[in-house]
Coordinates of C-alpha atoms in Angstrom, one line a residue:
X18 CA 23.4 -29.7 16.8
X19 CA 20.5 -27.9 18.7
X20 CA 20.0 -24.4 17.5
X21 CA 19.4 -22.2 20.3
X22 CA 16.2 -19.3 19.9
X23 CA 15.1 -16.0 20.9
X24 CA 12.3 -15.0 21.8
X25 CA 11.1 -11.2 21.7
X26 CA 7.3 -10.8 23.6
X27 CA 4.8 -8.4 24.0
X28 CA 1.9 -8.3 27.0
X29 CA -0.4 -5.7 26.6
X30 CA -3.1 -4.1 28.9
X31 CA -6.1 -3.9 27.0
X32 CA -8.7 -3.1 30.0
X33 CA -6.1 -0.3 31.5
X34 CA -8.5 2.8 30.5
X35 CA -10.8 1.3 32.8
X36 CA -8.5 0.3 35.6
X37 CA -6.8 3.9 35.6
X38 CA -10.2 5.3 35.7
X39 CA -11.4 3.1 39.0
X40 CA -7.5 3.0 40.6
X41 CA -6.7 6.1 39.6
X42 CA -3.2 6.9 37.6
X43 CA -0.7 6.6 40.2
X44 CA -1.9 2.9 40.9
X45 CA -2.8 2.4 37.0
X46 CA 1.1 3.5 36.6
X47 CA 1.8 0.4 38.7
X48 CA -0.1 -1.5 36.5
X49 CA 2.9 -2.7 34.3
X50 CA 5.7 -3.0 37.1
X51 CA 3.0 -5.6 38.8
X52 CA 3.3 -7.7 35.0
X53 CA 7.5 -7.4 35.2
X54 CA 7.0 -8.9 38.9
X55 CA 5.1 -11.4 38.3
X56 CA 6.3 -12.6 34.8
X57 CA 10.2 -12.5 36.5
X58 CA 9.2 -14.4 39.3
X59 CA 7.6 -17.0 36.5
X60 CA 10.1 -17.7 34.6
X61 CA 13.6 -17.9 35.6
X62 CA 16.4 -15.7 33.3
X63 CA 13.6 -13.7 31.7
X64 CA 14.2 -10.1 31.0
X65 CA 11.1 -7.6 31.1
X66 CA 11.1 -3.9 31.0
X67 CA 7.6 -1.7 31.0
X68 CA 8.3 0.0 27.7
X69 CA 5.1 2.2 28.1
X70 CA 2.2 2.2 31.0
X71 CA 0.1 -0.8 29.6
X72 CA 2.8 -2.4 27.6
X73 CA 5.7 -5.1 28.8
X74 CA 8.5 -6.5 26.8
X75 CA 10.1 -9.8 27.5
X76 CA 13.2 -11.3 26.1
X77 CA 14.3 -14.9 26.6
X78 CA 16.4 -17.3 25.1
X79 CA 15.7 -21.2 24.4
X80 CA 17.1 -24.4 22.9
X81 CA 14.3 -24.8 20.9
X82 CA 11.1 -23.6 19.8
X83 CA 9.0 -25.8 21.7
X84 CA 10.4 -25.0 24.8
X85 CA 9.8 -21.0 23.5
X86 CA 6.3 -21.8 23.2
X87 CA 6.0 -23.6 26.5
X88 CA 7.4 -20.4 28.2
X89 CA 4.8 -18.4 26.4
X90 CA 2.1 -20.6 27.8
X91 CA 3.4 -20.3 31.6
X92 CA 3.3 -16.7 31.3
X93 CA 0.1 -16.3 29.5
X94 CA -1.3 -18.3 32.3
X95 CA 0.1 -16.2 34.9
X96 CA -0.8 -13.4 33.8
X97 CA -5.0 -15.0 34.4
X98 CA -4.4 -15.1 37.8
X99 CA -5.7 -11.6 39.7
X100 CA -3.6 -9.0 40.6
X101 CA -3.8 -6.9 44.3
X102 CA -4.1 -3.3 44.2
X103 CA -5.4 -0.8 47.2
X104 CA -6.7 -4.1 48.8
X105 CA -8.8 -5.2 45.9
X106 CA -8.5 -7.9 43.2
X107 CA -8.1 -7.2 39.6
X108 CA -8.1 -8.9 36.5
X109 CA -5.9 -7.9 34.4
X110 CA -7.0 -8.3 30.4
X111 CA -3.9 -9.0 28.8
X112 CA -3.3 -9.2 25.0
X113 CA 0.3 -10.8 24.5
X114 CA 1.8 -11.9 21.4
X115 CA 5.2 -12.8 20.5
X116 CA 8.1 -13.3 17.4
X117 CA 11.2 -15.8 17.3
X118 CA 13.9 -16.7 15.7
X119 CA 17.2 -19.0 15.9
X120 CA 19.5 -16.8 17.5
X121 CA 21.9 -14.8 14.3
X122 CA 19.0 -15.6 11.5
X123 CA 17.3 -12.0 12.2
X124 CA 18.1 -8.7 12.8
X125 CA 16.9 -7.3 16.6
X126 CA 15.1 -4.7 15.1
X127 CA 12.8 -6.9 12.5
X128 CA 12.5 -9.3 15.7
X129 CA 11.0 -6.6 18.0
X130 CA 8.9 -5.5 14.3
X131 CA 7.4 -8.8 14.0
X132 CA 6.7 -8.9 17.7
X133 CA 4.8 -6.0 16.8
X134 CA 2.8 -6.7 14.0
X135 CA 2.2 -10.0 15.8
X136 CA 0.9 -7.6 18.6
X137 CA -1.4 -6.0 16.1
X138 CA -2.0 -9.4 15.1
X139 CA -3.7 -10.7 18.5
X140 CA -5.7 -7.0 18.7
X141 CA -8.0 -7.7 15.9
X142 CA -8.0 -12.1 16.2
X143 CA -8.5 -11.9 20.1
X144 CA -6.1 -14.7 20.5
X145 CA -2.5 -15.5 22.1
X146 CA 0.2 -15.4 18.2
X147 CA 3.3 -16.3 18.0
X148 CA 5.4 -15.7 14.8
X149 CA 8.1 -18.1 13.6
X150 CA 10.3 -16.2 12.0
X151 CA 12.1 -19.1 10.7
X152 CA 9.3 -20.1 8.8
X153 CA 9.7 -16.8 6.9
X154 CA 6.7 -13.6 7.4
X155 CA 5.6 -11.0 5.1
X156 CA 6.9 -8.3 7.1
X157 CA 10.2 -6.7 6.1
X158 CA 12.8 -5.3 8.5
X159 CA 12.2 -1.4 7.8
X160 CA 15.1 0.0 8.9
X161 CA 17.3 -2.3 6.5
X162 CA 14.8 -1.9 3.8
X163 CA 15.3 2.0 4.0
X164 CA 19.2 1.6 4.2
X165 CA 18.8 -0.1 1.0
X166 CA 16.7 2.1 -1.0
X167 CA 18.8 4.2 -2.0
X168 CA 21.5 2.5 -4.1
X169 CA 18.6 0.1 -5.3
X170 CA 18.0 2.6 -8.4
X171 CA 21.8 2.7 -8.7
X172 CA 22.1 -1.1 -8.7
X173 CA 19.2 -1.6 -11.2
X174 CA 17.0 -3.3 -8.5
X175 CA 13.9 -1.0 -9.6
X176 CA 11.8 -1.7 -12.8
X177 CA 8.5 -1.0 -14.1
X178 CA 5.5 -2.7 -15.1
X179 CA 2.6 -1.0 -17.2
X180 CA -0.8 -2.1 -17.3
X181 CA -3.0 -0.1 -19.8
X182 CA -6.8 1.6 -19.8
X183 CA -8.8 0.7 -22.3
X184 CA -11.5 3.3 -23.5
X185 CA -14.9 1.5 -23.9
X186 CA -16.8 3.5 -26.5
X187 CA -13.9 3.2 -28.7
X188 CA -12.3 -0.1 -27.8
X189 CA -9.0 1.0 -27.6
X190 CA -6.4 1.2 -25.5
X191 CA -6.5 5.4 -24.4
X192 CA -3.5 5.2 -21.9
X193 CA -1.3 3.3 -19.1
X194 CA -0.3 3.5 -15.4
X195 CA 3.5 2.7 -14.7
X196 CA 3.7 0.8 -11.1
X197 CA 7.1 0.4 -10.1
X198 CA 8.7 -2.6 -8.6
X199 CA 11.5 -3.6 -6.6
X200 CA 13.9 -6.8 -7.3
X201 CA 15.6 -6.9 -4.0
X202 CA 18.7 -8.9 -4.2
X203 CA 17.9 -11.3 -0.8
X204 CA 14.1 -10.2 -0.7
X205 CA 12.8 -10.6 -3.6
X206 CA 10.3 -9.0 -5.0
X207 CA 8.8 -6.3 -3.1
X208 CA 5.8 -4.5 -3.9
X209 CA 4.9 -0.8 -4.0
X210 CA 3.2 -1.1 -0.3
X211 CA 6.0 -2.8 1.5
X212 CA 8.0 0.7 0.3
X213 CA 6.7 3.1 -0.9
X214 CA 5.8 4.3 2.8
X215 CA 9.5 3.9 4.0
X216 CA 10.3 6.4 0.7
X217 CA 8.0 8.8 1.6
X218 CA 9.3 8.4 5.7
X219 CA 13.2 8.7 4.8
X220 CA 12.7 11.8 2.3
X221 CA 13.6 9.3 -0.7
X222 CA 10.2 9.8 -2.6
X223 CA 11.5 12.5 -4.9
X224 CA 14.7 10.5 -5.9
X225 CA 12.5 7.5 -6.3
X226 CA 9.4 9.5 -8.5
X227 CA 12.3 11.2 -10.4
X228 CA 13.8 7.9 -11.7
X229 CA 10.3 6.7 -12.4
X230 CA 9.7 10.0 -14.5
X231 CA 13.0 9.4 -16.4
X232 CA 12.4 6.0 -17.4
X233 CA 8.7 6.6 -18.3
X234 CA 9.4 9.6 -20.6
X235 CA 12.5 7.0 -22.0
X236 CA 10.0 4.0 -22.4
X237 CA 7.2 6.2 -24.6
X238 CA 10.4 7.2 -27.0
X239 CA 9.9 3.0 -27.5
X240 CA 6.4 3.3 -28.0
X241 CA 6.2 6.6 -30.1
X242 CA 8.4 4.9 -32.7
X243 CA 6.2 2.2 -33.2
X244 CA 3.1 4.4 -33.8
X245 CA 2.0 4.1 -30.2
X246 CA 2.0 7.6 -28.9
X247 CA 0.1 6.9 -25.3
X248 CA -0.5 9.2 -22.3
X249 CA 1.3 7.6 -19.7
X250 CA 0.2 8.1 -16.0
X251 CA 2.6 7.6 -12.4
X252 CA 1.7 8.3 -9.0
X253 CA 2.4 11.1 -7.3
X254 CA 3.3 11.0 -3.6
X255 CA 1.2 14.0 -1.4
X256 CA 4.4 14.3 0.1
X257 CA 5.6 15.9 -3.5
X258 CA 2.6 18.1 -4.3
X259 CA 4.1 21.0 -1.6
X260 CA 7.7 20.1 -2.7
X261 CA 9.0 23.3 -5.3
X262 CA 12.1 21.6 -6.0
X263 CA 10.5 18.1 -7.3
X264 CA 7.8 20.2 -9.3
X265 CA 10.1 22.0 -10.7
X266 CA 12.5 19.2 -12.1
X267 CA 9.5 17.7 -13.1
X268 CA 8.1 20.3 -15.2
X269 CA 11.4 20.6 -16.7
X270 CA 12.1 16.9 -17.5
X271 CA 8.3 16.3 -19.6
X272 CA 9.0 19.9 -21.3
X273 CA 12.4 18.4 -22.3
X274 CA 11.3 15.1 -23.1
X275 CA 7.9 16.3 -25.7
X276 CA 6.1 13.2 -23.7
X277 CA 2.8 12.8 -22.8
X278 CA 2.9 12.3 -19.2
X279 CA 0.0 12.1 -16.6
X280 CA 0.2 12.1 -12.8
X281 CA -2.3 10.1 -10.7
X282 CA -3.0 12.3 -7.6
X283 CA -5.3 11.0 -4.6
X284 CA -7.9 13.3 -2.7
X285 CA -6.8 13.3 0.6
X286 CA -2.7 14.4 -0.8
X287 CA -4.8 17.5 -1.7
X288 CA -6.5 17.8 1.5
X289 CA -3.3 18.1 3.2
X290 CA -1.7 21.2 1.8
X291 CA -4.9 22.2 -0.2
X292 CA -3.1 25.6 -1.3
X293 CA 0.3 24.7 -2.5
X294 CA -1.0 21.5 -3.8
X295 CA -3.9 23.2 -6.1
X296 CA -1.2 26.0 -7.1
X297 CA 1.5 23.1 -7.9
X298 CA -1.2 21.2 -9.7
X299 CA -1.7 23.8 -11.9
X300 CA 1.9 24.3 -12.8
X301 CA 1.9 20.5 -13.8
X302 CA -1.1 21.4 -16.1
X303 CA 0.3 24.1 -17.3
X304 CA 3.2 22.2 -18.8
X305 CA 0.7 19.5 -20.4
X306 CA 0.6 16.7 -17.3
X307 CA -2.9 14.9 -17.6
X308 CA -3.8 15.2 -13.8
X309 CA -6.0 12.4 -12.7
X310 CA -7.2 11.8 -9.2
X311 CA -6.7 8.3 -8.0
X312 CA -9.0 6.0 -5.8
X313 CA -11.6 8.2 -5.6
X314 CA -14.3 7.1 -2.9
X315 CA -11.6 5.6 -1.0
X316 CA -10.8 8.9 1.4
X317 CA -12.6 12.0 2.4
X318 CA -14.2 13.0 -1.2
X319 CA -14.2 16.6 -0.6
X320 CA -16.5 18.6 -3.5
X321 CA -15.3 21.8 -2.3
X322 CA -11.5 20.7 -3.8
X323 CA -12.6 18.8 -7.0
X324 CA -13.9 21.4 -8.1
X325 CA -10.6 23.7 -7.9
X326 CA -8.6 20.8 -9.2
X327 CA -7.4 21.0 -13.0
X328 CA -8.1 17.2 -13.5
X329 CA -9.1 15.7 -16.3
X330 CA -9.9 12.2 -15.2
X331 CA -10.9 10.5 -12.2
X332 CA -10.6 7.4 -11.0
X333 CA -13.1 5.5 -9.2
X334 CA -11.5 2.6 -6.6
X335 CA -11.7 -0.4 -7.4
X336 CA -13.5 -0.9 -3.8
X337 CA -16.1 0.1 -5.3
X338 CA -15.9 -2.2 -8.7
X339 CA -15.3 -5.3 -7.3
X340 CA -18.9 -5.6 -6.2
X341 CA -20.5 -3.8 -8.7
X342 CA -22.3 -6.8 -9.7
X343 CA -23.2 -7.9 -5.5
X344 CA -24.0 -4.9 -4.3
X345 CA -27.2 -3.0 -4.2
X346 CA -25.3 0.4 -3.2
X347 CA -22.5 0.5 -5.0
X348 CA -23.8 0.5 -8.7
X349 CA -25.8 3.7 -6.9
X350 CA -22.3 5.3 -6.0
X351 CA -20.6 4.6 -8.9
X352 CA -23.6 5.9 -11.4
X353 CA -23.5 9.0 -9.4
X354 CA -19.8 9.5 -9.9
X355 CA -19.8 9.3 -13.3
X356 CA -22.1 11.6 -13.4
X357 CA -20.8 14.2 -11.4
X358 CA -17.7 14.1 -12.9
X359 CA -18.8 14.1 -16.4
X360 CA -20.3 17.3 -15.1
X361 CA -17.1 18.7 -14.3
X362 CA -16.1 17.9 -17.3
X363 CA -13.5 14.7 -16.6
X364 CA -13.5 11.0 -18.3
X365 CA -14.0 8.5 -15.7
X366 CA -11.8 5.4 -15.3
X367 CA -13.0 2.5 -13.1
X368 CA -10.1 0.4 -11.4
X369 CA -10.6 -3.3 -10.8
X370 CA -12.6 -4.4 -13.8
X371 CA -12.3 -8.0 -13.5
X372 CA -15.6 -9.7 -14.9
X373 CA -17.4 -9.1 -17.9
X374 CA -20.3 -8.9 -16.0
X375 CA -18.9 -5.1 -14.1
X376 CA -17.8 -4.4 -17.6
X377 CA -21.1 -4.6 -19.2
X378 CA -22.7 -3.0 -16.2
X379 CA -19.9 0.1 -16.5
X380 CA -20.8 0.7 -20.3
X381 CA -24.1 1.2 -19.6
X382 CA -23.6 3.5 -16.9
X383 CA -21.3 5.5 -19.3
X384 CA -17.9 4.9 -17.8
X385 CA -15.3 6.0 -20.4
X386 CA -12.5 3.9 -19.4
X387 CA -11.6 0.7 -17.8
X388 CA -8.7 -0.8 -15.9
X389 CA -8.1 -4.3 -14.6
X390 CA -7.1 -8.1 -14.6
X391 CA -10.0 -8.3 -17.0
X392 CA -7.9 -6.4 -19.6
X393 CA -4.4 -7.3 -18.8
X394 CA -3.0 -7.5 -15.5
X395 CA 0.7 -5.0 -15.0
X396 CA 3.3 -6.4 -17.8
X397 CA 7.0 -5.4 -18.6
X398 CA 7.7 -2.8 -21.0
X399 CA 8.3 -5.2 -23.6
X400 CA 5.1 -8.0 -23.1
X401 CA 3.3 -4.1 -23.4
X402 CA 4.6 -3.4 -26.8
X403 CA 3.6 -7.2 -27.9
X404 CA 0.4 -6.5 -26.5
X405 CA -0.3 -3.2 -28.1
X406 CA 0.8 -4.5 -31.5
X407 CA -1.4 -7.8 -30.9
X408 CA -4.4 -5.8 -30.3
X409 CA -4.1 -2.7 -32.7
X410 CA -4.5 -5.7 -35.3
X411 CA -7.4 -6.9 -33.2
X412 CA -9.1 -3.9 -32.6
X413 CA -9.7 -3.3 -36.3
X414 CA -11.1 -6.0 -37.2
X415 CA -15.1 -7.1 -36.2
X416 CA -13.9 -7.5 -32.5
X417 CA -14.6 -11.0 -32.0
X418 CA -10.8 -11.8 -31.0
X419 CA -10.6 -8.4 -28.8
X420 CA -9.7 -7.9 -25.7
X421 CA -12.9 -7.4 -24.3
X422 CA -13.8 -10.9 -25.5
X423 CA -10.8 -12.7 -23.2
X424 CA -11.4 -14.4 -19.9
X425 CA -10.1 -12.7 -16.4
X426 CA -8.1 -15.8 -16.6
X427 CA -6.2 -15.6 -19.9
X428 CA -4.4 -12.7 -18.1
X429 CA -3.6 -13.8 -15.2
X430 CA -1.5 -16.6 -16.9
X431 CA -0.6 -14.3 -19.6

């Protein structure tokens, strides 16, 4: 049986700032009714709408692919041809991309998403791309992924994984970051950037945070029982730093729960809302959160708010780390940022410690505490507690078995 396809295409302008500047922008406007003309009179049953003044859309329908990617062709070779405007010949610079899929396999709004990112896609590769959706992409439908978010934590889709920070000086492990996952049921896994920005876009963030909260300050009950009283660290969306209702319940939850909680904070989530994010932070440290400021380096580094901040730790990206060992500049920033924030009177963490080579470099430098596949890459809650009991053995003896002593790739088969 043939399967029959559709087809979802985008043709951008990418010389129009230039064309509206010599035609002017009632003939520039034109620009994109010109491309529905001539791709229409291409290809017969095609539907094209302008959808903005240097972007097309066309939707067809085939029996097959190849005949989908034969269309594609006609049209991107149409589209080479010059164009007629005021009496003059134009070339048009035209950027076009394009997603299908067998016609009931996808959703129209992940097709015209895909078409998209394709879009994106032929921007930055200068090049004609066509996704198969059939094939299977990383992209996830957005609009069903936010539908879905919210019963995941009621469903149990949601779990964590913990991977710890290891002070250097003493060898031990000081404290952990919770990332959370998500087990979708058809999806699969899903990863903390494929949703943590539809959270924070559908006003779900605080729910999301909450839960994480909850099952952090449950999880160090485990861990305190066993003799394994650890700071624990989550992040903490911008979006929440201005929110009076989530600081509150938060305060309230780690005064409750006697934990030792610490929220990872980035620079540029202060540099929104400086005022009731600095205030807000300080009711957090009030209560005894460790606040740490995450992937620092990464944004706008602004001295003029670490300074106000009542952060004890900061954490340099691991941007930065990952060539420490290749780079001539970046040992340069990195020494520097220790330094200035031992000044302020913060421990350092450096993200993305995967060599012993950065970690030997790091130690000298004065780093206080690492993080990375090095050490252990993120683990359930329960490889964690068999992890912390191996090493607390470990750690006391004359450290040859230690941690620091394992290859990257023991733990990333671990």
């Amino acid at each position: 049986m043939t399967v029959a396809w559709r087809v979802v295409a985008l043709a951008e302008i990418a010389n129009f700032a230039g064309l509206r500047r010599h035609l002017g922008r009632l003939c520039a406007d034109r620009l994109s009714t010109a491309l529905v003309d001539r791709a229409t009179g291409c290809i017969a049953g095609l539907r094209a709408t302008a959808v903005a003044r240097s972007l097309v859309e066309f939707e067809l329908g085939s029996t097959d692919l190849a005949a989908i990617e034969t269309a594609v062709e006609m049209l991107r070779v149409a589209f080479e041809a010059p164009f007629e405007f005021e009496g003059e010949r134009h070339k048009l610079e035209i950027t076009f991309a394009a997603a299908a899929a067998p016609v009931g396999s996808t959703e129209d709004v992940r097709l015209v998403e895909e078409a998209e990112g394709a879009l994106e896609q032929a921007r930055a590769e200068f090049r004609t791309v066509l996704r198969d959706l059939s094939a299977g992409t990383p992209a996830f439908d957005r609009l069903s992924l936010i539908r879905d978010l919210p019963d995941a934590i009621a469903r149990g889709e949601m779990f964590l994984q913990y991977q710890p920070k290891v002070h250097v000086r003493r060898q031990e492990i000081a404290s952990a970051e919770a990332l959370v996952r998500w087990q979708h049921p058809r999806r699969g896994l899903i990863l903390p950037g494929d949703f943590i920005t539809l959270a924070e876009e559908s006003r779900q963030i605080d729910a999301l945070t909450l839960w994480t909260l909850d099952r952090v300050i449950a999880d160090q009950r485990i861990l305190r029982a066993e003799d394994r009283d650890l700071t624990i660290f989550i992040n903490i969306s911008g979006q929440l730093l201005g929110d009076a209702e989530f600081v509150a319940s938060a305060c309230r939850k780690v005064r409750e729960g006697g934990a030792r909680i610490g929220f990872e904070i980035t620079e540029t989530a202060v540099i929104r809302d400086p005022q009731s994010a600095i205030a807000n932070l300080r009711k957090f440290d009030e209560v005894g959160i460790t606040i740490a400021i995450d992937d620092y380096g990464a944004g706008l580094s602004s001295l003029a708010y670490l300074k106000e901040l009542p952060a004890r730790e900061l954490k340099i990206d691991k941007m930065f780390i990952l060539q420490l060992t290749s780079s001539n500049r970046d040992p340069l920033i990195v020494r520097s940022t220790i330094d200035l924030a031992h000044a302020l009177e913060m421990e350092v963490t450096a993200e993305g410690v995967e060599t012993q080579a950065a970690l030997a470099l790091l130690t000298v430098m004065g780093c206080d505490m690492v993080q990375g596949y090095l050490l252990s890459r993120p683990i359930s809650i329960e490889a964690f507690r068999a992890f912390l009991r191996d090493d607390k053995l470990k750690l006391g003896g004359d450290g040859r078995d230690s941690m620091f002593k394992r290859p990257a790739s023991f733990w990333r088969t671990a």
